[in-house]
Coordinates of C-alpha atoms in Angstrom, one line a residue:
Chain A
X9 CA 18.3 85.3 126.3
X10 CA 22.2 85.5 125.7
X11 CA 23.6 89.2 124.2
X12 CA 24.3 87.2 121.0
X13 CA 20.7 86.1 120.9
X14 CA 19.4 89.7 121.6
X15 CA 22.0 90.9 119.1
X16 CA 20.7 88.4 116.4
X17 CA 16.7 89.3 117.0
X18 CA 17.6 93.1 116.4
X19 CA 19.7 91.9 113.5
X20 CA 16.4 90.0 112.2
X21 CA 14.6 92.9 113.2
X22 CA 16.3 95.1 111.8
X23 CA 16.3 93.5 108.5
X24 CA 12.9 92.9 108.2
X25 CA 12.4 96.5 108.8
X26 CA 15.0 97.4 105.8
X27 CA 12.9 94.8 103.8
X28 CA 9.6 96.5 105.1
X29 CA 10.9 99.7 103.8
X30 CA 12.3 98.4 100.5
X31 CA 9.5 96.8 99.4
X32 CA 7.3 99.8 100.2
X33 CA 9.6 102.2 98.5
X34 CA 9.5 99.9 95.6
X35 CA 5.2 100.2 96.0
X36 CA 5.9 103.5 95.8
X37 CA 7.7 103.8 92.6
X38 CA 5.8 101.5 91.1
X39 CA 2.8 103.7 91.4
X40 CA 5.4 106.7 90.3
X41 CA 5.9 104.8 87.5
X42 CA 2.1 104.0 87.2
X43 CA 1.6 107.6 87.3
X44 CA 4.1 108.8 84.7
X45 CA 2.9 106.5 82.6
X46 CA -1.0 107.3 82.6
X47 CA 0.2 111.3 81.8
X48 CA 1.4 109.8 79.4
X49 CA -1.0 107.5 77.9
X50 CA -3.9 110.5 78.3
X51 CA -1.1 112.8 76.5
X52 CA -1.2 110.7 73.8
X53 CA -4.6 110.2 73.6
X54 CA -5.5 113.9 74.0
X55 CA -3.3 114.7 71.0
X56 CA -4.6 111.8 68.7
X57 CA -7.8 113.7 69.5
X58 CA -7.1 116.8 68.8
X59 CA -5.2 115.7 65.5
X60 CA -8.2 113.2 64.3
X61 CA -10.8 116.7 64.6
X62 CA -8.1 119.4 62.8
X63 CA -7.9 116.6 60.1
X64 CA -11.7 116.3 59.8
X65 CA -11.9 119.4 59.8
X66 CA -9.2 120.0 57.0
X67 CA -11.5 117.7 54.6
X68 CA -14.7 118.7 55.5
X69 CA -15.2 121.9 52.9
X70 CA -15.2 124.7 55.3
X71 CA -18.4 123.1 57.0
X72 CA -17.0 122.9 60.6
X73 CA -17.9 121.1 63.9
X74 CA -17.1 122.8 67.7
X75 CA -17.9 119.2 69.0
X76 CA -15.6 118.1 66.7
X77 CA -12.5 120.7 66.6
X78 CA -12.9 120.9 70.8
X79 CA -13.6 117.0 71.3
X80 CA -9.8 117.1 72.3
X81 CA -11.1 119.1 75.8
X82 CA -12.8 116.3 77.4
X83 CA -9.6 114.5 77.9
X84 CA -7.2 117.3 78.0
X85 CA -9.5 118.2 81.1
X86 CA -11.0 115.4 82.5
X87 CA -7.7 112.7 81.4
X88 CA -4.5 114.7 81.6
X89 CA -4.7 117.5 83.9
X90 CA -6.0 115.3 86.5
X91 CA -3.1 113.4 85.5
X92 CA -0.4 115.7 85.9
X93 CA -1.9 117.1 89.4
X94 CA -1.6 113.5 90.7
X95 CA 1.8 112.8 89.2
X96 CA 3.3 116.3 90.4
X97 CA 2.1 116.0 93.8
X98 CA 2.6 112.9 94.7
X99 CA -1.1 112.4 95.3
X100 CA -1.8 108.8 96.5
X101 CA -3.7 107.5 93.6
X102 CA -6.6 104.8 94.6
X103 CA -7.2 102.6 91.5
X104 CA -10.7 100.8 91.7
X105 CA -14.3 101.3 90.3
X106 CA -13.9 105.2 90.6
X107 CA -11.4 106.0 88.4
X108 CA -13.0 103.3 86.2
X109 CA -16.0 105.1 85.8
X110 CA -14.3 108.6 85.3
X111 CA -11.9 106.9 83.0
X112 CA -15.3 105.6 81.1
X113 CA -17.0 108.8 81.4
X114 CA -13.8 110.6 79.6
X115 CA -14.0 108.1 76.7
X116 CA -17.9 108.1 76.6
X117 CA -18.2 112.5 76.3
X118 CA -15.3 112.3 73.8
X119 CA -16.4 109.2 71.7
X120 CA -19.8 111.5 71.7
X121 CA -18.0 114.6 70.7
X122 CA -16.2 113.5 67.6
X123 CA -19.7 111.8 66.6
X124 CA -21.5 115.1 67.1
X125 CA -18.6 116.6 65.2
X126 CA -19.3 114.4 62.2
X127 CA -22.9 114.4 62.2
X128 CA -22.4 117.9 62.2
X129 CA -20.7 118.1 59.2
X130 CA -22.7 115.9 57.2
X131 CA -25.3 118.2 57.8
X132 CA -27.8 115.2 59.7
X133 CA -28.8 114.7 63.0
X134 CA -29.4 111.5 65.2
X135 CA -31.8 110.5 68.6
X136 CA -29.4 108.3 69.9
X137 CA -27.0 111.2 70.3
X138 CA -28.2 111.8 73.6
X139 CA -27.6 108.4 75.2
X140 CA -23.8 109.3 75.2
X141 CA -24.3 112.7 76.9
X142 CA -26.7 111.0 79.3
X143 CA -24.3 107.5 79.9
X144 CA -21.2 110.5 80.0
X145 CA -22.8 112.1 83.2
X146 CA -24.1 109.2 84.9
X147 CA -20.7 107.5 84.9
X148 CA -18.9 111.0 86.0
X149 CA -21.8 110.6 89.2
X150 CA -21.0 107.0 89.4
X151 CA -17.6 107.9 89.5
X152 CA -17.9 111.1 92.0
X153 CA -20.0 108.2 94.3
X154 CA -17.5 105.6 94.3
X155 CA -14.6 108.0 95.4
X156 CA -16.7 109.0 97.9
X157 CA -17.4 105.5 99.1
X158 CA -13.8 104.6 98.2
X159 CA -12.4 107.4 101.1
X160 CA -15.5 105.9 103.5
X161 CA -14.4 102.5 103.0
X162 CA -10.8 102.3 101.8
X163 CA -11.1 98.9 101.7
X164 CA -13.4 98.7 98.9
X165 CA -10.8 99.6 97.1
X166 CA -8.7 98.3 93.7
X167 CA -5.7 99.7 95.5
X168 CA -5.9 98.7 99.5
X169 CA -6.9 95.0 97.9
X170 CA -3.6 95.0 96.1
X171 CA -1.4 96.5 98.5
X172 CA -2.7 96.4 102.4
X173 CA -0.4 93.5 103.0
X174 CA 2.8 96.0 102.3
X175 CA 0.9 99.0 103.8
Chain B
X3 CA -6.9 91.3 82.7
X4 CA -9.1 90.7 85.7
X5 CA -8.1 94.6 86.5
X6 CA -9.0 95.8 83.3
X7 CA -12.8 93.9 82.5
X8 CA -14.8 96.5 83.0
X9 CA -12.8 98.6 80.8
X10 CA -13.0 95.8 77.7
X11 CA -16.7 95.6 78.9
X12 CA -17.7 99.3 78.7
X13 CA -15.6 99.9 75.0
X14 CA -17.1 96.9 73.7
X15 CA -20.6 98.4 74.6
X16 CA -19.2 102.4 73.6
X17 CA -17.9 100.7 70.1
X18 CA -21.3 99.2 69.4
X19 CA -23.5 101.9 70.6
X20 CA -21.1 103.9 68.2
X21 CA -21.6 101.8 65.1
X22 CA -24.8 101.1 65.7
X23 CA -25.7 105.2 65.8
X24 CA -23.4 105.4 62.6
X25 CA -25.7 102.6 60.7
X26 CA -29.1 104.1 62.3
X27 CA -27.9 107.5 60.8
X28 CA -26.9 106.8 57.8
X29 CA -27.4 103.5 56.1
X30 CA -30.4 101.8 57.9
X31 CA -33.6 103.0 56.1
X32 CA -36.5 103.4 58.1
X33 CA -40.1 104.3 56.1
X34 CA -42.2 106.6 58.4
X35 CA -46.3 107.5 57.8
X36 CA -47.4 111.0 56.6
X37 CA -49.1 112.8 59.8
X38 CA -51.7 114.0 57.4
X39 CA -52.3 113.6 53.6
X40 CA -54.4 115.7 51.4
X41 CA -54.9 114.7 47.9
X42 CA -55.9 118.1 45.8
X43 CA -57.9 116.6 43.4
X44 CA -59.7 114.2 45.0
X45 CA -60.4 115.0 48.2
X46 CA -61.3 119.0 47.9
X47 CA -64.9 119.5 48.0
X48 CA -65.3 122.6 49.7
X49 CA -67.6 125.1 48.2
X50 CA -65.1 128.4 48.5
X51 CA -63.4 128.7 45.6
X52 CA -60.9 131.5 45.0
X53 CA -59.1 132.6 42.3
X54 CA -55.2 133.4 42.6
X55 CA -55.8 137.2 44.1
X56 CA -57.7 135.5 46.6
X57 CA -55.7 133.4 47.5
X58 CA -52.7 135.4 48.2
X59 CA -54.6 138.2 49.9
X60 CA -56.0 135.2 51.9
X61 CA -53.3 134.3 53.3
X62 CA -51.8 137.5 54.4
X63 CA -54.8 137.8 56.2
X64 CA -54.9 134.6 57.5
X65 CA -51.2 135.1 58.9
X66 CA -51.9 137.8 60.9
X67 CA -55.5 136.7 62.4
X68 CA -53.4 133.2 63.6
X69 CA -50.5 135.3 65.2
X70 CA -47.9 134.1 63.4
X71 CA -45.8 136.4 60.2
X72 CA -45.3 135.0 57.2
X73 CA -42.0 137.0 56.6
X74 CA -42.3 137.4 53.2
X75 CA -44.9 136.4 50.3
X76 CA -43.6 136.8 46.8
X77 CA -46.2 137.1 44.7
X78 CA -49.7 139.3 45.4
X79 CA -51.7 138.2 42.8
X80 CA -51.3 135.7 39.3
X81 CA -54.0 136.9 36.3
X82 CA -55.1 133.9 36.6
X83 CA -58.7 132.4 37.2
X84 CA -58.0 129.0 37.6
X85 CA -54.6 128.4 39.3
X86 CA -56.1 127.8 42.7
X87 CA -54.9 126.9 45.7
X88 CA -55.9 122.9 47.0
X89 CA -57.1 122.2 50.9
X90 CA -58.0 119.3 52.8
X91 CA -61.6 118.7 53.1
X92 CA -61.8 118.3 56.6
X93 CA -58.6 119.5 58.3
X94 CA -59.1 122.9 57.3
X95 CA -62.9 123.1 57.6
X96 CA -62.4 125.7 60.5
X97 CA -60.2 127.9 58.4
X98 CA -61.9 127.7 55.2
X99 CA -63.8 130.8 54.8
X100 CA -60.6 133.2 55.1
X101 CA -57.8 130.4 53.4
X102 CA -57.2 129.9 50.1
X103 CA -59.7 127.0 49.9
X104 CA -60.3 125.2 46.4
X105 CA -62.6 124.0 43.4
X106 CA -60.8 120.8 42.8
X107 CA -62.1 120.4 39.5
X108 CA -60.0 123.0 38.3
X109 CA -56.8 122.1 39.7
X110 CA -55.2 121.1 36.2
X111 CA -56.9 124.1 34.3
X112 CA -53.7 125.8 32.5
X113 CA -55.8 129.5 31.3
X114 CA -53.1 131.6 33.1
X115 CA -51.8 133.7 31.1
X116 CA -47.9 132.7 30.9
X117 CA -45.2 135.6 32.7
X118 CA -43.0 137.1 29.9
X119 CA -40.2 138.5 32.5
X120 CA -37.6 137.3 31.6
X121 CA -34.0 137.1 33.3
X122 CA -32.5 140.5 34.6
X123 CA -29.1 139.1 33.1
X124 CA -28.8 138.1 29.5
X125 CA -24.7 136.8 29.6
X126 CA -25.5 133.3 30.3
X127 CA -24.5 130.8 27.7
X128 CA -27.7 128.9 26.5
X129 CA -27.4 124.9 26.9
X130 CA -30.6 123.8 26.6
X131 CA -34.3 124.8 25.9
X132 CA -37.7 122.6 26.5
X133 CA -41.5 123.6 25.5
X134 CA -44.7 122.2 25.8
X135 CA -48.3 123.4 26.3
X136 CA -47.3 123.6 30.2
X137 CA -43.8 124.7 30.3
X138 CA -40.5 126.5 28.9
X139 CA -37.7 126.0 30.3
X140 CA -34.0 127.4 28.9
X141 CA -30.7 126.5 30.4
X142 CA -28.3 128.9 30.9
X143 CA -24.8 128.8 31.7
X144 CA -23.2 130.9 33.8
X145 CA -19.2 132.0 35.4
X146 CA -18.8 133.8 38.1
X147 CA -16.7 133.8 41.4
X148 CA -14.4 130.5 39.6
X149 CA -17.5 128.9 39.4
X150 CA -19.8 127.3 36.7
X151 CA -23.6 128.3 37.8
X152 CA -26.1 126.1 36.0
X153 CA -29.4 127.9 36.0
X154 CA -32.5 127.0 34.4
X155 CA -35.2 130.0 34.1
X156 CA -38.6 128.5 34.2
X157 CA -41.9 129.4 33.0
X158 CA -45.3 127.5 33.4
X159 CA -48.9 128.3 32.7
X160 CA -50.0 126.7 35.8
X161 CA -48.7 126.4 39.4
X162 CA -49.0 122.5 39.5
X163 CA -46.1 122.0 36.9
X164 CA -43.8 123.0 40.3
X165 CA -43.9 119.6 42.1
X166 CA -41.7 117.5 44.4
X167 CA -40.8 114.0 44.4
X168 CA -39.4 111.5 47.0
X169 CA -36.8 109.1 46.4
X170 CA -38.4 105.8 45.9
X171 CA -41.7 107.5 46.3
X172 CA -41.2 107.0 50.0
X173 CA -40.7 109.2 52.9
X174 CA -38.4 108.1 55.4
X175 CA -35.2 108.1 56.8
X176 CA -32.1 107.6 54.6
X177 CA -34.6 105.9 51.6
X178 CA -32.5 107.9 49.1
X179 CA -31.9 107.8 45.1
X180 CA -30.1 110.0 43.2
X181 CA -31.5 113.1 41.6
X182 CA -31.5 111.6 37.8
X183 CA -33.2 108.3 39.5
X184 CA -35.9 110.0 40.8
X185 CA -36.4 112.5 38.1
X186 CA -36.9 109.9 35.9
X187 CA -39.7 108.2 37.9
X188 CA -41.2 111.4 38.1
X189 CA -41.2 112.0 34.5
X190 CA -39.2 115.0 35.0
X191 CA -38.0 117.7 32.8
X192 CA -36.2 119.2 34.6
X193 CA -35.1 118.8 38.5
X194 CA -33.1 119.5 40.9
X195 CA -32.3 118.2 44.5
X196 CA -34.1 119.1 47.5
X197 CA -33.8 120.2 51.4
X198 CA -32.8 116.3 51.8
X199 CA -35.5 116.1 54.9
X200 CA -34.3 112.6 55.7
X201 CA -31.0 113.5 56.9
X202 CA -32.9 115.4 59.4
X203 CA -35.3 114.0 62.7
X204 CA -37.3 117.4 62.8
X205 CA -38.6 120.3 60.1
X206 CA -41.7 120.6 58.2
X207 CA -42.0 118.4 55.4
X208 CA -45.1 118.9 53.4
X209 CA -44.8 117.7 49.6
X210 CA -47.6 118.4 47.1
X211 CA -50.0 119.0 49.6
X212 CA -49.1 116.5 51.8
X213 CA -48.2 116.6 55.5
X214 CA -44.9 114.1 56.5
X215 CA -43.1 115.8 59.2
X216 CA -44.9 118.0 61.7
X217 CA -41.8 118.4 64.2
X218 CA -40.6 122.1 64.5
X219 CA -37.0 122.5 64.4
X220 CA -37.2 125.3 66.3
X221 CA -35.3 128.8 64.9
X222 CA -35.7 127.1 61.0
X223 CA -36.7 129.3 57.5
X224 CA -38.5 127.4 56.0
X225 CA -40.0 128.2 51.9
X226 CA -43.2 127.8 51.0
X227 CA -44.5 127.3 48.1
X228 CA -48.6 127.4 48.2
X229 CA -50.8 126.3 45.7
X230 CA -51.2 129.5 43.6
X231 CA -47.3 129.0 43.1
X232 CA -46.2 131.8 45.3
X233 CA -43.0 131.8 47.5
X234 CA -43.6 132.3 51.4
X235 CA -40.2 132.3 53.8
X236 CA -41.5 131.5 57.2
X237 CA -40.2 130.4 61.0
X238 CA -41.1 127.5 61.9
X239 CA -41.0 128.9 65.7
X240 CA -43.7 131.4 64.6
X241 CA -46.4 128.7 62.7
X242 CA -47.3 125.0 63.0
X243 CA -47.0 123.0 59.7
X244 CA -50.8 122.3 60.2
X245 CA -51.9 125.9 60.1
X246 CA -49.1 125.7 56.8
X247 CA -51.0 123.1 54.9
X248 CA -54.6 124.9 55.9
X249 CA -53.5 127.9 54.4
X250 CA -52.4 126.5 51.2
X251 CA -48.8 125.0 51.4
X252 CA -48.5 122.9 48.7
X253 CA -44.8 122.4 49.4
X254 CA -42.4 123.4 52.4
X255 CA -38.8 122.9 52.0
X256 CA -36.6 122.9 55.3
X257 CA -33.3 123.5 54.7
X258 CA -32.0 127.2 54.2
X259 CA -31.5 130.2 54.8
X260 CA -33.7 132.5 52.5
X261 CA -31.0 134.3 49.9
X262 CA -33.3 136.9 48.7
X263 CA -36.6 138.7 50.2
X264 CA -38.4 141.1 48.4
X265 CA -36.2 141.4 46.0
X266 CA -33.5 142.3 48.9
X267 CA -30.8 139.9 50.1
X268 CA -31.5 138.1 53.1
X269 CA -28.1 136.3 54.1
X270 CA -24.7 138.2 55.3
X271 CA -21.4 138.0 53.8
X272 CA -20.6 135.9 57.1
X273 CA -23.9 133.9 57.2
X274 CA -22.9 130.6 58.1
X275 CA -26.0 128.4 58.6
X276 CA -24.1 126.6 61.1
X277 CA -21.7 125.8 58.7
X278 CA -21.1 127.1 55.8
X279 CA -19.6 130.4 54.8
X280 CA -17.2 128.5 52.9
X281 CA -17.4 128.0 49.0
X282 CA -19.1 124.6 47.9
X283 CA -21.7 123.6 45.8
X284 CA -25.0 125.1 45.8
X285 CA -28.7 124.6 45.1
X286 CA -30.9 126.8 45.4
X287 CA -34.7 127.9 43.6
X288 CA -36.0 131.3 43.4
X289 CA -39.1 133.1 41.9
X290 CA -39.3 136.1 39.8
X291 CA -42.5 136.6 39.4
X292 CA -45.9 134.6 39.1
X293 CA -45.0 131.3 37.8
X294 CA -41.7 132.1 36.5
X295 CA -38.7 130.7 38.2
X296 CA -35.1 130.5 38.5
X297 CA -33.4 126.8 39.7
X298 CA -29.9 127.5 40.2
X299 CA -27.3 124.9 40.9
X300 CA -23.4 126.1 40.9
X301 CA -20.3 123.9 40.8
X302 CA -17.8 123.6 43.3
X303 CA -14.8 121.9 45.1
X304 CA -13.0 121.3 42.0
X305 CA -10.3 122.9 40.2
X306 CA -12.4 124.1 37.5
X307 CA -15.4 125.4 39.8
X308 CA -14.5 127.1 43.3
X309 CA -18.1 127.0 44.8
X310 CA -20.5 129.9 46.0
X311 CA -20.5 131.3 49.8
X312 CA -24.0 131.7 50.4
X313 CA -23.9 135.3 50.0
X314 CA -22.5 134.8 46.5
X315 CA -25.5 133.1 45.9
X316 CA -27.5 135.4 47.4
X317 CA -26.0 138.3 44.8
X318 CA -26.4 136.1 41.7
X319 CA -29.7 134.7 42.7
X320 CA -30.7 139.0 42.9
X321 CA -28.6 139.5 39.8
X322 CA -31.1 137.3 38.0
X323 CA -34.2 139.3 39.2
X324 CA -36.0 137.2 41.6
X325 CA -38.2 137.9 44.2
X326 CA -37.5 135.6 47.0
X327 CA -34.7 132.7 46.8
X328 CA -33.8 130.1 49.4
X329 CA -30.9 128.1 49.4
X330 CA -31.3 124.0 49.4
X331 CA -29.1 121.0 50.1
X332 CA -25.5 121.8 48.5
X333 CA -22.2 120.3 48.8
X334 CA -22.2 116.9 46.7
X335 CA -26.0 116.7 46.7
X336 CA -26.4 120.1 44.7
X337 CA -27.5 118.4 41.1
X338 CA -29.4 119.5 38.5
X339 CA -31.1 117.0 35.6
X340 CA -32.4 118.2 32.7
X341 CA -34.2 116.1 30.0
X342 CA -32.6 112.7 31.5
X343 CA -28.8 114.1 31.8
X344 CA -26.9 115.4 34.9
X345 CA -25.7 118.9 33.4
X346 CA -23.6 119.7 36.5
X347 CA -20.8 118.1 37.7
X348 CA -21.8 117.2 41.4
X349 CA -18.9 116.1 43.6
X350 CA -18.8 115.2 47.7
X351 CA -14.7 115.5 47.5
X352 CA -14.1 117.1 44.2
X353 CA -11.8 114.3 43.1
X354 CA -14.6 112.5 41.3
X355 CA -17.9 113.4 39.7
X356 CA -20.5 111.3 41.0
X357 CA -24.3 112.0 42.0
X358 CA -25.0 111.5 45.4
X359 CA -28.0 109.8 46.6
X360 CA -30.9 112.1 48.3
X361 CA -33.9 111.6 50.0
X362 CA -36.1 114.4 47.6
X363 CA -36.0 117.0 44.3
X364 CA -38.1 119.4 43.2
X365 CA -39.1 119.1 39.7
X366 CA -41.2 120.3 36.8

């Protein structure tokens, strides 16, 4: 192999390494941008919350709810702060059936919440109540069981699926 | 979209389970069976009869002998001979001989001699009167705290002119008509809303002598009304509703708190019942003293009628004299019919004056 054919394999090389690293730096912000974007999105929904029980509550005759007024908490708790920890430190986020479950369990305990809230204040009360309670906790375990089978088999995974081929 | 199915899957199950709760709470009706039923006339054949004295001194006894405390018991004694208290004939067979157990033949007898108290407060303005051989009923009209208090002082000859009614004569969940509907079935002169049992899964219900709901809600003050037409505040933690209806309950309304016992108010100037320290409508019904009663139903959430905390109510209900009171359904169920009209102006939002549907009134 001549110099100039060593020269150009490096140059390949070399170039397919700055592609390499382009194209995973441009993963990377992608899932920055991913991540910004979902503090976002549970921001938003945390504050609709929180608006949706103060104005219950403002037409409900003094006759007041704590499922209701704190309904907000589940995802302030469970949505953003998790959020925020993930965004801030750069925390490589797995997408997949985990996340879908805790992101299902959120809606499912807040969902309950407000419903509580209202029965409440209508003064009635209903059997099916619990089912949201018991489907809330179930799909937090479902989702505690995933992750853990998610960091066992990374390949399971929403994320390694989508992007093993630039990992 | 392939990344997101199971999210469109799971909020299209969370949206129906939602509405679906939402309909099975408050729009589908669902008609239940009584756990027991006792008719007092036809069904009484035991062979203790007692006469009103008994009957009350019966059941103090009978409270403590079964463990339980009947927290407070209105009346002692009616001088009456024939107002008597109505049991089953076979549930109560093994607490006959210390209840107050019944001649059912003289369940309708009106002898008593009729109570001439009349209210401790004479400022009301008078808005209606009824009489007949059973009953007299005036209709005052009262203001106090911004508020227009309705209150109709009742006195009857016998304890059977205090009855209850169901809406549609049915008991179930969210089977509901509106206070002037089922008054007028009922042939009522005058009524006024109930404890609305349907909007609730547990509670006693018993209604003129007849068991519906047997499911304690645990920590609950409950009134009694037993068949001599005495007032009784109990716990449903400390009594069954069985043990209720074999000592006599004629009716038990679940809804509360009790306003006034012995004569003393029960409630705090914070009392909330989970709920509701704030000023709203009210409803509540109150004895004086043997078969004279107070129904009192105030105004609110309007301009021209603030509303009632519950201790408000609890001072006017002891401004008018009574013995024991307890506080019933309010908000925009609180109504109060007399003669065919709606003489209140009930209200769920205070922007218009409608009656709102419930699942039970008390009447005479």
């Amino acid at each position: 192999m001549s110099s100039f054919d060593k020269w150009m394999q490096q140059h390949r090389q070399g170039d397919k390494t700055m592609k390499q690293n382009r194209q995973m730096e441009d993963d990377f912000q992608a899932v920055r941008s991913e991540d910004v974007r979902r503090v976002w999105r549970w921001l938003f929904f945390t504050v609709l919350v929180l608006v949706f029980g103060l104005v219950y509550e403002i037409f409900s005759f003094g006759v007041y709810s704590n499922f209701m007024i704190f309904a907000f908490a589940f995802p302030l708790f469970m949505g953003l702060v998790p959020a925020l920890v993930t965004c801030l430190k750069g925390v490589r986020r797995r997408e997949g059936m985990a996340w879908q479950f805790w992101n299902s369990a959120v809606m499912t305990f807040t969902v309950g919440s407000l419903m509580q809230g209202v029965l409440d204040i209508y003064g009635t009360t209903s059997h099916l109540m619990i089912y949201y309670w018991i489907a809330g906790i179930a799909l937090t375990a479902a989702s505690l069981i995933a992750r853990a089978v998610s960091f066992r088999f990374p390949a399971l995974t929403y994320f390694h699926r989508n992007f093993k081929s630039e990992m | 979209m392939k990344k997101h199915w199971w999210n469109i899957l799971y909020g299209t199950v969370l949206l129906t389970f939602t509405v679906y709760t939402a309909l099975d709470t408050f729009v589908l009706p669902h008609a239940y069976t009584a756990v027991s039923a006792q008719s007092s006339v036809t069904e009484s054949t035991d062979t203790d009869t007692s006469d009103t004295d008994t009957v009350s001194a019966a059941s103090s006894v009978e409270t403590s002998e079964n463990g339980y405390t009947v927290t407070s018991k209105s009346t002692s004694s009616a001088s009456s001979d024939s107002s008597e208290a109505t049991d089953s004939d076979s549930t109560s067979a093994s607490s006959s001989e210390d209840t107050s157990s019944s001649d059912s033949d003289s369940t309708a007898s009106a002898d008593s001699t009729q109570t001439t108290t009349s209210l401790a407060r004479t400022d009301g303005t008078v808005i209606g009167t009824y009489s007949d051989d059973e009953k007299t009923i005036t209709v005052y009209e009262y203001t106090e705290n911004s508020t227009q208090i309705y209150v109709a002082d009742v006195t009857v000859t016998s304890a059977d002119a205090l009855r209850t009614a169901l809406a549609n004569d049915t008991y179930g969940r969210n089977i509901t008509a509106t206070t002037s509907d089922i008054a007028s079935d009922a042939g009522a002169v005058l009524a006024i809303n109930g404890d609305y049992y349907g909007s609730q899964e547990s509670g006693y219900v018993i209604r003129n002598g007849v068991l519906y709901r047997d499911t304690s809600a645990g920590d609950q003050e409950d009134l009694v009304i037993y068949a001599d037409g005495s007032f009784g505040i109990i716990n449903e933690e400390d009594v069954t509703a069985q043990e209720l209806l074999d000592n006599g309950a004629q009716q038990v309304l679940s809804f509360g708190p009790a306003l006034v016992e012995n004569g003393e108010i029960a409630v705090t100037t914070d009392e909330e019942v989970g709920k509701a320290k704030a000023s709203n409508p009210r409803t509540a019904i109150g004895v004086i003293d043997d078969l004279h009663y107070v129904l009192v139903v105030a105004d609110g959430r309007t301009s021209a009628s603030q509303g009632l905390t519950l201790y408000e109510l609890a001072e006017f209900m002891q401004s008018l004299g009574v013995s024991t009171a307890y506080n019933l359904d309010g908000g925009g169920s609180s109504t109060m019919v007399f003669q065919g009209e709606v003489i209140n102006n009930p209200t769920t939002n205070g922007r218009t004056i409608t009656e709102r549907k419930v699942s039970d009134i008390v009447y005479f």
